[in-house]
Amino acid sequence: MRTKLDIAVLGAGVVGAATARHIADRGGRVAVIDATGPSAGASGASDGAVSVASKKPGTLARLATASLLYTRQLATGGVLSHAFLPRPAWYFATRDAEEQALDALVAKLRAIDGPVQAFADGGSALLSGVGPTVRRIVEIRGEGHMTGYSATAAYLDHPGIERRWPEKVRAIDPDISGVTLTLDSGRVRARRVVVALGLGTPRLFPELPVRPRAGQLFVTDRGPVGRLPGALTAASYLIAKTEDPTRLPEPPVVIDPLATGQYLIGSSREEHGDPSRVDFDTMLALIRRAAKVWPALSERRVIRAFAGVRAATADGLPIVGPLPDAPNVIIATGFEGDGICLSALIGREVAQMALGDAPDAALAADLAALTPARFAAEPGRHQWAG
Ligand SMILES: Cc1cc2nc3c(=O)[nH]c(=O)nc-3n(C[C@H](O)[C@H](O)[C@H](O)COP(=O)(O)OP(=O)(O)OC[C@H]3O[C@@H](n4cnc5c(N)ncnc54)[C@H](O)[C@@H]3O)c2cc1C
């Protein structure tokens, strides 16, 4: 075998990049391998809400809270100082079911009692500029925004990270002393491997139930910065995170103002994995609702429409941890619509695993809930290598 790597991180999305950065920061030897290059998957075609408000109560909300706090720390003069932007968020309702979703949101944040709080709850007067269809608004403080590609680039900007792309991983064969990787250019050996391949995971590990869920987004031209000082999100977006989004009467629109003066507007949830499928009806529905609730948008032109594909799991939780029968292979995948938000914390904790250290004790139970072992049909008898 020509090359011997110490830790190989497979996948240069935001999760793989965050993991590699934490390994390199701790003096570890790490190589990142990607079939295309940084942010070629979901991390390059997504929104970037670092949000607790949108998470299901329980494990996800607790991990998102911890990740938000850690992201803020990394943004204070650290690696994410140019990537993470703190900003308020407004959730709005235009019909009864959305008002109920706002009630649940306020109750959830009160129960969490963490760094994200419902700061104000009232009528449309709470945010000047919203359209007349908006009945109620809840203002959230404490969250922020981070585009996936800028976070990925920031994490990878470290001289200790070896970059290997374009280089497709064809097979992963663990044994007692390490892992053999079959790449396009030949076979390499690694002591330990982190699988952060997003939707590339099930091809190599068919037992892991990761499936594609697409989402369409669009971007406007530039205008005055600051007219909308934070994200404006339909309460139906909260419903779409946990219920069948195709049954919603209105699209779960999110209007995110970018630092450039553009708006990033998304996003649908569709059960397919084709990033080239951008359909006019879905776009039109998103655009119409966005312009209704934020009428200033009608002065803007759409300059780009695109689709990204989330990696969804069977039980709605990411898959993170060593394979039960092959502990030198650590999985970090299945982040659906939450990977940007969770990347800082998951990167730090997966780096700990790759370096052979214990997880943060306060997070141990929540991290244990993400173990890939929960999908092993017959523990001890499955074939993990692809
Ligand atoms: C429309 C949309 C909106 C979203 N909005 C948000 C949001 O507001 N907040 C949030 O937190 N998250 C959001 N997400 C989710 C977020 O984008 C993802 O969870 C996150 O980017 C996943 O990162 P990753 O590193 O796990 O995977 P990816 O970014 O998909 O990276 C996987 C990498 O693996 C590489 N790869 C795959 N197979 C192979 C192979 N065989 N060999 C070598 N390399 C391979 C790919 O090239 C890719 O670069 C959104 C996603 C979408 C699609």
CSV table of C-alpha atoms and ligand atoms in Angstrom, one decimal:
chain,number,residue,atom,x,y,z
A,1,MET,CA,0.0,0.0,0.0
A,2,ARG,CA,1.4,3.3,-1.1
A,3,THR,CA,0.1,5.6,1.6
A,4,LYS,CA,-0.5,5.3,5.3
A,5,LEU,CA,-2.7,7.9,6.9
A,6,ASP,CA,-3.4,8.4,10.6
A,7,ILE,CA,-6.9,9.8,10.6
A,8,ALA,CA,-8.8,10.0,7.4
A,9,VAL,CA,-12.0,12.2,7.3
A,10,LEU,CA,-14.2,11.2,4.3
A,11,GLY,CA,-16.3,14.1,3.1
A,12,ALA,CA,-15.4,17.8,2.9
A,13,GLY,CA,-18.8,19.1,3.9
A,14,VAL,CA,-19.3,21.2,7.0
A,15,VAL,CA,-19.3,18.2,9.3
A,16,GLY,CA,-16.1,16.6,7.9
A,17,ALA,CA,-14.4,20.0,7.8
A,18,ALA,CA,-15.3,20.8,11.4
A,19,THR,CA,-14.1,17.4,12.5
A,20,ALA,CA,-10.8,17.7,10.7
A,21,ARG,CA,-10.3,21.2,12.1
A,22,HIS,CA,-10.7,20.0,15.7
A,23,ILE,CA,-8.3,17.1,15.1
A,24,ALA,CA,-5.7,19.4,13.6
A,25,ASP,CA,-6.1,22.0,16.3
A,26,ARG,CA,-5.3,19.3,18.8
A,27,GLY,CA,-2.1,18.3,16.9
A,28,GLY,CA,-3.6,15.2,15.2
A,29,ARG,CA,-2.5,14.1,11.7
A,30,VAL,CA,-5.6,14.3,9.5
A,31,ALA,CA,-6.4,14.0,5.8
A,32,VAL,CA,-9.7,15.0,4.3
A,33,ILE,CA,-10.8,13.1,1.2
A,34,ASP,CA,-13.7,14.2,-1.1
A,35,ALA,CA,-15.0,13.0,-4.5
A,36,THR,CA,-15.4,16.6,-5.7
A,37,GLY,CA,-14.2,19.2,-3.2
A,38,PRO,CA,-15.3,21.3,-0.2
A,39,SER,CA,-19.1,22.0,0.1
A,40,ALA,CA,-19.9,19.9,-3.0
A,41,GLY,CA,-22.9,18.3,-1.2
A,42,ALA,CA,-25.6,19.8,1.1
A,43,SER,CA,-23.2,22.2,2.7
A,44,GLY,CA,-22.9,24.1,-0.5
A,45,ALA,CA,-26.7,24.3,-1.3
A,46,SER,CA,-28.5,25.1,1.9
A,47,ASP,CA,-29.7,27.9,4.2
A,48,GLY,CA,-27.7,28.4,7.3
A,49,ALA,CA,-29.9,28.9,10.4
A,50,VAL,CA,-28.1,28.1,13.6
A,51,SER,CA,-31.3,27.6,15.3
A,52,VAL,CA,-32.7,26.0,18.5
A,53,ALA,CA,-36.2,27.2,17.9
A,54,SER,CA,-36.7,24.9,14.9
A,55,LYS,CA,-35.5,21.7,16.7
A,56,LYS,CA,-37.6,18.9,18.1
A,57,PRO,CA,-37.6,19.0,21.9
A,58,GLY,CA,-35.2,16.5,23.5
A,59,THR,CA,-31.9,15.3,22.1
A,60,LEU,CA,-31.9,17.5,19.1
A,61,ALA,CA,-32.8,20.7,20.9
A,62,ARG,CA,-30.2,20.0,23.6
A,63,LEU,CA,-27.5,19.3,21.1
A,64,ALA,CA,-28.5,22.4,19.1
A,65,THR,CA,-28.3,24.5,22.2
A,66,ALA,CA,-24.8,23.3,23.1
A,67,SER,CA,-23.7,23.7,19.4
A,68,LEU,CA,-25.1,27.3,19.3
A,69,LEU,CA,-23.1,28.2,22.5
A,70,TYR,CA,-20.0,26.6,21.1
A,71,THR,CA,-20.5,28.3,17.7
A,72,ARG,CA,-20.7,31.6,19.4
A,73,GLN,CA,-17.5,30.8,21.2
A,74,LEU,CA,-15.7,29.9,18.0
A,75,ALA,CA,-17.0,33.1,16.4
A,76,THR,CA,-15.5,35.3,19.1
A,77,GLY,CA,-12.1,35.9,17.6
A,78,GLY,CA,-11.9,32.2,16.6
A,79,VAL,CA,-12.3,30.0,13.5
A,80,LEU,CA,-15.9,31.1,12.8
A,81,SER,CA,-15.4,34.8,13.3
A,82,HIS,CA,-16.2,35.6,9.7
A,83,ALA,CA,-18.7,32.9,9.2
A,84,PHE,CA,-21.3,33.2,12.0
A,85,LEU,CA,-23.6,36.1,12.2
A,86,PRO,CA,-25.7,36.6,15.3
A,87,ARG,CA,-29.2,37.9,14.4
A,88,PRO,CA,-32.8,37.9,15.6
A,89,ALA,CA,-35.5,35.7,14.0
A,90,TRP,CA,-39.2,36.3,13.6
A,91,TYR,CA,-41.7,33.4,13.2
A,92,PHE,CA,-45.0,34.4,11.8
A,93,ALA,CA,-48.5,32.9,11.5
A,94,THR,CA,-51.2,33.6,9.0
A,95,ARG,CA,-53.7,30.9,10.0
A,96,ASP,CA,-54.8,28.8,13.0
A,97,ALA,CA,-52.5,25.8,12.7
A,98,GLU,CA,-49.5,28.2,12.4
A,99,GLU,CA,-50.7,30.0,15.6
A,100,GLN,CA,-50.7,26.7,17.4
A,101,ALA,CA,-47.2,26.0,16.1
A,102,LEU,CA,-46.2,29.4,17.6
A,103,ASP,CA,-47.8,28.5,21.0
A,104,ALA,CA,-45.8,25.3,20.9
A,105,LEU,CA,-42.6,27.2,20.0
A,106,VAL,CA,-43.0,29.6,22.9
A,107,ALA,CA,-43.7,26.8,25.4
A,108,LYS,CA,-40.7,24.8,24.1
A,109,LEU,CA,-38.3,27.7,24.5
A,110,ARG,CA,-39.7,28.4,28.0
A,111,ALA,CA,-39.1,24.8,28.9
A,112,ILE,CA,-35.5,24.8,27.5
A,113,ASP,CA,-34.8,28.1,29.3
A,114,GLY,CA,-31.5,28.4,27.5
A,115,PRO,CA,-29.7,31.0,25.4
A,116,VAL,CA,-32.6,31.3,22.9
A,117,GLN,CA,-35.6,33.1,24.2
A,118,ALA,CA,-39.0,34.3,22.8
A,119,PHE,CA,-38.4,38.0,23.3
A,120,ALA,CA,-41.7,39.3,22.1
A,121,ASP,CA,-45.1,37.8,21.0
A,122,GLY,CA,-47.8,39.9,19.4
A,123,GLY,CA,-49.4,41.2,16.3
A,124,SER,CA,-47.9,42.3,13.0
A,125,ALA,CA,-46.9,45.7,14.5
A,126,LEU,CA,-43.9,43.9,16.1
A,127,LEU,CA,-42.0,44.0,12.8
A,128,SER,CA,-42.6,47.0,10.6
A,129,GLY,CA,-42.7,46.0,6.9
A,130,VAL,CA,-44.7,42.7,7.2
A,131,GLY,CA,-47.7,42.3,5.0
A,132,PRO,CA,-51.3,42.4,6.2
A,133,THR,CA,-51.8,38.6,6.0
A,134,VAL,CA,-49.5,38.2,9.0
A,135,ARG,CA,-51.6,37.7,12.2
A,136,ARG,CA,-49.1,37.0,14.8
A,137,ILE,CA,-45.3,37.2,15.2
A,138,VAL,CA,-42.9,35.7,17.8
A,139,GLU,CA,-39.5,37.3,18.0
A,140,ILE,CA,-36.6,35.0,18.9
A,141,ARG,CA,-33.3,36.3,20.2
A,142,GLY,CA,-30.0,34.4,20.6
A,143,GLU,CA,-29.7,32.6,17.3
A,144,GLY,CA,-27.6,33.3,14.2
A,145,HIS,CA,-26.8,32.5,10.6
A,146,MET,CA,-23.9,30.8,9.0
A,147,THR,CA,-23.6,29.8,5.3
A,148,GLY,CA,-22.4,26.2,5.0
A,149,TYR,CA,-19.7,26.9,2.4
A,150,SER,CA,-18.1,29.8,4.5
A,151,ALA,CA,-18.0,27.7,7.6
A,152,THR,CA,-16.5,24.7,5.7
A,153,ALA,CA,-13.8,27.0,4.1
A,154,ALA,CA,-13.0,28.5,7.5
A,155,TYR,CA,-12.6,25.0,9.2
A,156,LEU,CA,-10.4,23.7,6.4
A,157,ASP,CA,-8.1,26.7,6.5
A,158,HIS,CA,-5.4,25.0,8.7
A,159,PRO,CA,-2.0,24.0,7.5
A,160,GLY,CA,-2.2,20.7,9.5
A,161,ILE,CA,-5.1,19.4,7.3
A,162,GLU,CA,-4.0,17.4,4.2
A,163,ARG,CA,-6.5,17.9,1.4
A,164,ARG,CA,-7.2,15.1,-1.1
A,165,TRP,CA,-9.7,15.9,-3.8
A,166,PRO,CA,-11.1,15.0,-6.3
A,167,GLU,CA,-10.8,11.4,-5.0
A,168,LYS,CA,-13.9,9.2,-4.7
A,169,VAL,CA,-14.0,6.5,-1.9
A,170,ARG,CA,-15.1,3.2,-3.5
A,171,ALA,CA,-14.9,0.9,-0.5
A,172,ILE,CA,-14.1,1.0,3.3
A,173,ASP,CA,-12.7,-2.2,4.7
A,174,PRO,CA,-12.1,-2.2,8.5
A,175,ASP,CA,-10.0,-4.8,10.3
A,176,ILE,CA,-8.6,-5.1,13.7
A,177,SER,CA,-5.7,-2.7,13.3
A,178,GLY,CA,-7.1,0.0,11.0
A,179,VAL,CA,-9.0,0.6,7.8
A,180,THR,CA,-8.3,0.0,4.1
A,181,LEU,CA,-9.8,2.6,1.8
A,182,THR,CA,-10.2,1.9,-1.9
A,183,LEU,CA,-10.0,5.2,-3.7
A,184,ASP,CA,-10.0,6.0,-7.5
A,185,SER,CA,-6.2,6.4,-7.3
A,186,GLY,CA,-5.6,3.1,-5.4
A,187,ARG,CA,-5.7,1.7,-1.9
A,188,VAL,CA,-4.6,3.5,1.2
A,189,ARG,CA,-4.4,2.5,4.8
A,190,ALA,CA,-5.7,4.6,7.7
A,191,ARG,CA,-5.5,4.0,11.5
A,192,ARG,CA,-9.0,5.5,11.9
A,193,VAL,CA,-11.7,6.8,9.5
A,194,VAL,CA,-14.5,9.3,10.0
A,195,VAL,CA,-17.3,8.8,7.5
A,196,ALA,CA,-18.9,12.3,6.9
A,197,LEU,CA,-20.2,11.5,3.4
A,198,GLY,CA,-23.7,12.8,3.8
A,199,LEU,CA,-25.8,11.1,1.0
A,200,GLY,CA,-22.7,9.2,-0.1
A,201,THR,CA,-23.0,7.1,3.1
A,202,PRO,CA,-25.6,4.5,2.2
A,203,ARG,CA,-23.7,3.4,-0.9
A,204,LEU,CA,-20.9,2.3,1.4
A,205,PHE,CA,-23.0,1.3,4.4
A,206,PRO,CA,-26.4,0.0,3.1
A,207,GLU,CA,-27.5,-0.8,6.6
A,208,LEU,CA,-27.6,2.9,7.6
A,209,PRO,CA,-31.1,4.2,6.7
A,210,VAL,CA,-30.0,7.6,5.1
A,211,ARG,CA,-32.3,8.8,2.3
A,212,PRO,CA,-32.4,12.0,0.3
A,213,ARG,CA,-34.8,14.9,1.0
A,214,ALA,CA,-34.4,17.8,-1.5
A,215,GLY,CA,-35.1,21.4,-0.9
A,216,GLN,CA,-35.4,24.3,-3.3
A,217,LEU,CA,-34.0,27.8,-2.5
A,218,PHE,CA,-33.6,31.0,-4.4
A,219,VAL,CA,-31.5,34.2,-4.1
A,220,THR,CA,-32.4,37.8,-5.0
A,221,ASP,CA,-30.3,40.6,-6.3
A,222,ARG,CA,-28.8,43.1,-3.8
A,223,GLY,CA,-30.6,45.9,-2.1
A,224,PRO,CA,-30.3,48.1,1.0
A,225,VAL,CA,-28.8,46.0,3.9
A,226,GLY,CA,-30.7,45.9,7.1
A,227,ARG,CA,-34.3,46.5,6.1
A,228,LEU,CA,-35.1,43.1,7.4
A,229,PRO,CA,-32.6,42.6,10.2
A,230,GLY,CA,-33.1,38.9,10.7
A,231,ALA,CA,-34.8,35.7,9.4
A,232,LEU,CA,-38.6,35.8,8.8
A,233,THR,CA,-39.9,32.3,9.0
A,234,ALA,CA,-43.4,30.8,8.5
A,235,ALA,CA,-44.5,28.8,11.6
A,236,SER,CA,-45.4,26.1,9.1
A,237,TYR,CA,-41.6,25.6,8.7
A,238,LEU,CA,-41.7,24.3,12.3
A,239,ILE,CA,-44.6,21.9,11.3
A,240,ALA,CA,-42.7,20.8,8.2
A,241,LYS,CA,-39.7,19.7,10.3
A,242,THR,CA,-41.8,17.0,12.0
A,243,GLU,CA,-44.9,16.3,9.8
A,244,ASP,CA,-45.4,15.5,6.2
A,245,PRO,CA,-44.6,18.8,4.4
A,246,THR,CA,-46.6,17.9,1.3
A,247,ARG,CA,-49.8,18.2,3.4
A,248,LEU,CA,-49.2,21.9,4.3
A,249,PRO,CA,-51.6,24.3,2.6
A,250,GLU,CA,-48.8,27.0,2.3
A,251,PRO,CA,-45.1,26.6,1.6
A,252,PRO,CA,-42.9,26.8,4.8
A,253,VAL,CA,-41.1,29.8,3.6
A,254,VAL,CA,-37.9,31.2,5.3
A,255,ILE,CA,-36.7,34.7,4.3
A,256,ASP,CA,-33.1,35.1,5.3
A,257,PRO,CA,-31.4,38.5,4.7
A,258,LEU,CA,-27.7,38.1,3.8
A,259,ALA,CA,-24.8,40.4,4.7
A,260,THR,CA,-24.5,41.2,0.9
A,261,GLY,CA,-28.0,42.8,0.8
A,262,GLN,CA,-29.5,39.8,-1.0
A,263,TYR,CA,-32.2,37.6,0.4
A,264,LEU,CA,-31.9,33.8,0.5
A,265,ILE,CA,-35.3,32.3,0.4
A,266,GLY,CA,-36.3,28.7,0.9
A,267,SER,CA,-37.1,26.0,1.3
A,268,SER,CA,-39.3,23.0,0.3
A,269,ARG,CA,-39.0,19.4,1.5
A,270,GLU,CA,-39.3,16.8,-1.2
A,271,GLU,CA,-38.7,13.1,-1.1
A,272,HIS,CA,-36.1,12.8,-3.9
A,273,GLY,CA,-32.4,13.3,-4.3
A,274,ASP,CA,-32.0,15.1,-7.6
A,275,PRO,CA,-30.3,18.5,-7.1
A,276,SER,CA,-31.1,19.4,-10.7
A,277,ARG,CA,-34.8,19.3,-10.2
A,278,VAL,CA,-35.9,22.9,-9.6
A,279,ASP,CA,-39.6,23.1,-10.5
A,280,PHE,CA,-41.4,26.3,-11.3
A,281,ASP,CA,-44.6,25.5,-9.3
A,282,THR,CA,-42.7,25.1,-6.0
A,283,MET,CA,-40.5,28.2,-6.7
A,284,LEU,CA,-43.6,30.2,-7.5
A,285,ALA,CA,-45.4,29.1,-4.3
A,286,LEU,CA,-42.4,30.1,-2.2
A,287,ILE,CA,-41.9,33.4,-4.0
A,288,ARG,CA,-45.6,34.3,-3.8
A,289,ARG,CA,-45.8,33.6,0.0
A,290,ALA,CA,-42.5,35.4,0.6
A,291,ALA,CA,-43.7,38.5,-1.2
A,292,LYS,CA,-47.0,38.5,0.6
A,293,VAL,CA,-45.5,38.5,4.0
A,294,TRP,CA,-42.5,40.7,3.2
A,295,PRO,CA,-43.8,43.0,0.4
A,296,ALA,CA,-40.5,44.8,-0.1
A,297,LEU,CA,-39.4,41.6,-1.9
A,298,SER,CA,-41.6,42.6,-4.9
A,299,GLU,CA,-39.0,45.2,-5.7
A,300,ARG,CA,-36.3,42.4,-6.1
A,301,ARG,CA,-35.4,40.1,-8.9
A,302,VAL,CA,-34.6,36.5,-8.4
A,303,ILE,CA,-31.1,35.9,-9.8
A,304,ARG,CA,-30.6,32.3,-8.9
A,305,ALA,CA,-32.7,29.2,-8.1
A,306,PHE,CA,-31.2,25.9,-6.9
A,307,ALA,CA,-31.9,22.7,-5.0
A,308,GLY,CA,-29.9,21.1,-2.3
A,309,VAL,CA,-30.4,17.6,-0.9
A,310,ARG,CA,-30.5,16.8,2.8
A,311,ALA,CA,-29.5,13.4,4.2
A,312,ALA,CA,-32.5,12.3,6.3
A,313,THR,CA,-32.6,9.3,8.6
A,314,ALA,CA,-35.4,6.8,9.5
A,315,ASP,CA,-35.9,8.2,13.0
A,316,GLY,CA,-35.1,11.9,12.4
A,317,LEU,CA,-31.8,11.9,14.4
A,318,PRO,CA,-28.3,12.1,13.0
A,319,ILE,CA,-26.1,9.0,13.0
A,320,VAL,CA,-22.9,9.6,15.0
A,321,GLY,CA,-20.5,7.3,16.6
A,322,PRO,CA,-18.2,4.3,16.0
A,323,LEU,CA,-19.6,1.2,14.2
A,324,PRO,CA,-20.2,-1.5,16.9
A,325,ASP,CA,-18.3,-4.2,15.0
A,326,ALA,CA,-15.6,-1.8,13.6
A,327,PRO,CA,-14.7,0.9,16.1
A,328,ASN,CA,-12.0,2.4,13.9
A,329,VAL,CA,-14.8,3.6,11.6
A,330,ILE,CA,-16.7,6.5,13.1
A,331,ILE,CA,-19.9,7.6,11.3
A,332,ALA,CA,-21.1,11.3,11.2
A,333,THR,CA,-24.0,11.6,8.8
A,334,GLY,CA,-27.8,12.0,8.5
A,335,PHE,CA,-28.0,15.7,9.6
A,336,GLU,CA,-31.1,16.4,7.5
A,337,GLY,CA,-31.8,20.2,7.9
A,338,ASP,CA,-29.6,20.6,11.0
A,339,GLY,CA,-26.0,20.0,9.9
A,340,ILE,CA,-24.8,23.6,9.8
A,341,CYS,CA,-26.3,24.3,13.2
A,342,LEU,CA,-24.8,21.1,14.8
A,343,SER,CA,-21.4,21.1,12.9
A,344,ALA,CA,-19.3,22.9,15.5
A,345,LEU,CA,-20.3,20.6,18.4
A,346,ILE,CA,-20.4,17.4,16.4
A,347,GLY,CA,-17.0,18.3,14.8
A,348,ARG,CA,-15.5,18.7,18.3
A,349,GLU,CA,-17.1,15.5,19.7
A,350,VAL,CA,-16.3,13.3,16.6
A,351,ALA,CA,-12.7,14.6,16.8
A,352,GLN,CA,-12.6,13.4,20.4
A,353,MET,CA,-13.8,9.9,19.3
A,354,ALA,CA,-11.3,9.8,16.5
A,355,LEU,CA,-8.5,10.7,18.9
A,356,GLY,CA,-9.6,8.0,21.3
A,357,ASP,CA,-10.9,10.4,24.0
A,358,ALA,CA,-14.2,10.4,25.9
A,359,PRO,CA,-17.1,12.7,24.9
A,360,ASP,CA,-18.1,15.8,26.9
A,361,ALA,CA,-19.7,14.1,30.0
A,362,ALA,CA,-22.6,16.6,29.9
A,363,LEU,CA,-23.5,15.4,26.4
A,364,ALA,CA,-22.7,11.7,26.7
A,365,ALA,CA,-26.3,10.6,26.9
A,366,ASP,CA,-27.5,12.7,23.9
A,367,LEU,CA,-24.5,11.6,21.8
A,368,ALA,CA,-25.2,7.9,22.8
A,369,ALA,CA,-28.7,8.3,21.3
A,370,LEU,CA,-27.1,9.0,17.9
A,371,THR,CA,-25.2,5.7,17.8
A,372,PRO,CA,-25.2,3.7,14.5
A,373,ALA,CA,-25.8,0.6,16.6
A,374,ARG,CA,-29.5,1.5,16.8
A,375,PHE,CA,-29.8,0.4,13.1
A,376,ALA,CA,-27.9,-2.9,13.4
A,377,ALA,CA,-30.6,-5.6,12.6
A,378,GLU,CA,-28.6,-8.4,14.1
A,379,PRO,CA,-25.9,-7.0,16.3
A,380,GLY,CA,-22.6,-8.8,15.7
A,381,ARG,CA,-23.6,-10.3,12.4
A,382,HIS,CA,-23.8,-7.5,9.9
A,383,GLN,CA,-21.4,-6.6,7.2
A,384,TRP,CA,-20.4,-3.0,7.3
A,385,ALA,CA,-17.9,-2.6,4.5
A,386,GLY,CA,-19.3,-1.8,1.1
B,1,LIG,C1,-32.4,23.3,1.2
B,1,LIG,C2,-31.6,23.1,2.4
B,1,LIG,C3,-31.7,24.0,3.5
B,1,LIG,C4,-31.0,23.7,4.7
B,1,LIG,N1,-31.0,24.6,5.7
B,1,LIG,C5,-30.3,24.4,6.8
B,1,LIG,C6,-30.3,25.4,7.9
B,1,LIG,O1,-31.0,26.4,7.8
B,1,LIG,N2,-29.6,25.1,9.0
B,1,LIG,C7,-28.9,23.9,9.1
B,1,LIG,O2,-28.2,23.7,10.2
B,1,LIG,N3,-28.8,23.0,8.1
B,1,LIG,C8,-29.5,23.2,7.0
B,1,LIG,N4,-29.5,22.3,6.0
B,1,LIG,C9,-28.8,21.0,6.2
B,1,LIG,C10,-27.3,21.1,6.0
B,1,LIG,O3,-27.0,21.7,4.8
B,1,LIG,C11,-26.7,19.7,6.1
B,1,LIG,O4,-27.2,19.0,7.2
B,1,LIG,C12,-25.2,19.8,6.1
B,1,LIG,O5,-24.7,20.6,5.1
B,1,LIG,C13,-24.6,18.4,6.0
B,1,LIG,O6,-23.2,18.4,6.0
B,1,LIG,P1,-22.4,17.1,5.8
B,1,LIG,O7,-21.0,17.5,5.9
B,1,LIG,O8,-22.9,16.0,6.7
B,1,LIG,O9,-22.7,16.6,4.3
B,1,LIG,P2,-22.4,17.2,2.9
B,1,LIG,O10,-22.3,18.7,2.9
B,1,LIG,O11,-23.4,16.6,2.0
B,1,LIG,O12,-20.9,16.6,2.5
B,1,LIG,C14,-20.7,15.3,2.1
B,1,LIG,C15,-19.5,15.3,1.2
B,1,LIG,O13,-19.2,13.9,1.0
B,1,LIG,C16,-18.7,13.9,-0.4
B,1,LIG,N5,-18.9,12.5,-0.8
B,1,LIG,C17,-20.0,11.8,-0.9
B,1,LIG,N6,-19.8,10.5,-1.3
B,1,LIG,C18,-18.4,10.4,-1.5
B,1,LIG,C19,-17.5,9.4,-1.9
B,1,LIG,N7,-18.0,8.1,-2.2
B,1,LIG,N8,-16.2,9.6,-1.9
B,1,LIG,C20,-15.7,10.9,-1.5
B,1,LIG,N9,-16.5,11.9,-1.2
B,1,LIG,C21,-17.8,11.7,-1.2
B,1,LIG,C22,-19.5,14.9,-1.1
B,1,LIG,O14,-18.8,15.3,-2.3
B,1,LIG,C23,-19.7,16.0,-0.1
B,1,LIG,O15,-18.7,17.0,-0.2
B,1,LIG,C24,-30.2,22.6,4.8
B,1,LIG,C25,-30.1,21.7,3.7
B,1,LIG,C26,-30.8,21.9,2.5
B,1,LIG,C27,-30.6,21.0,1.4
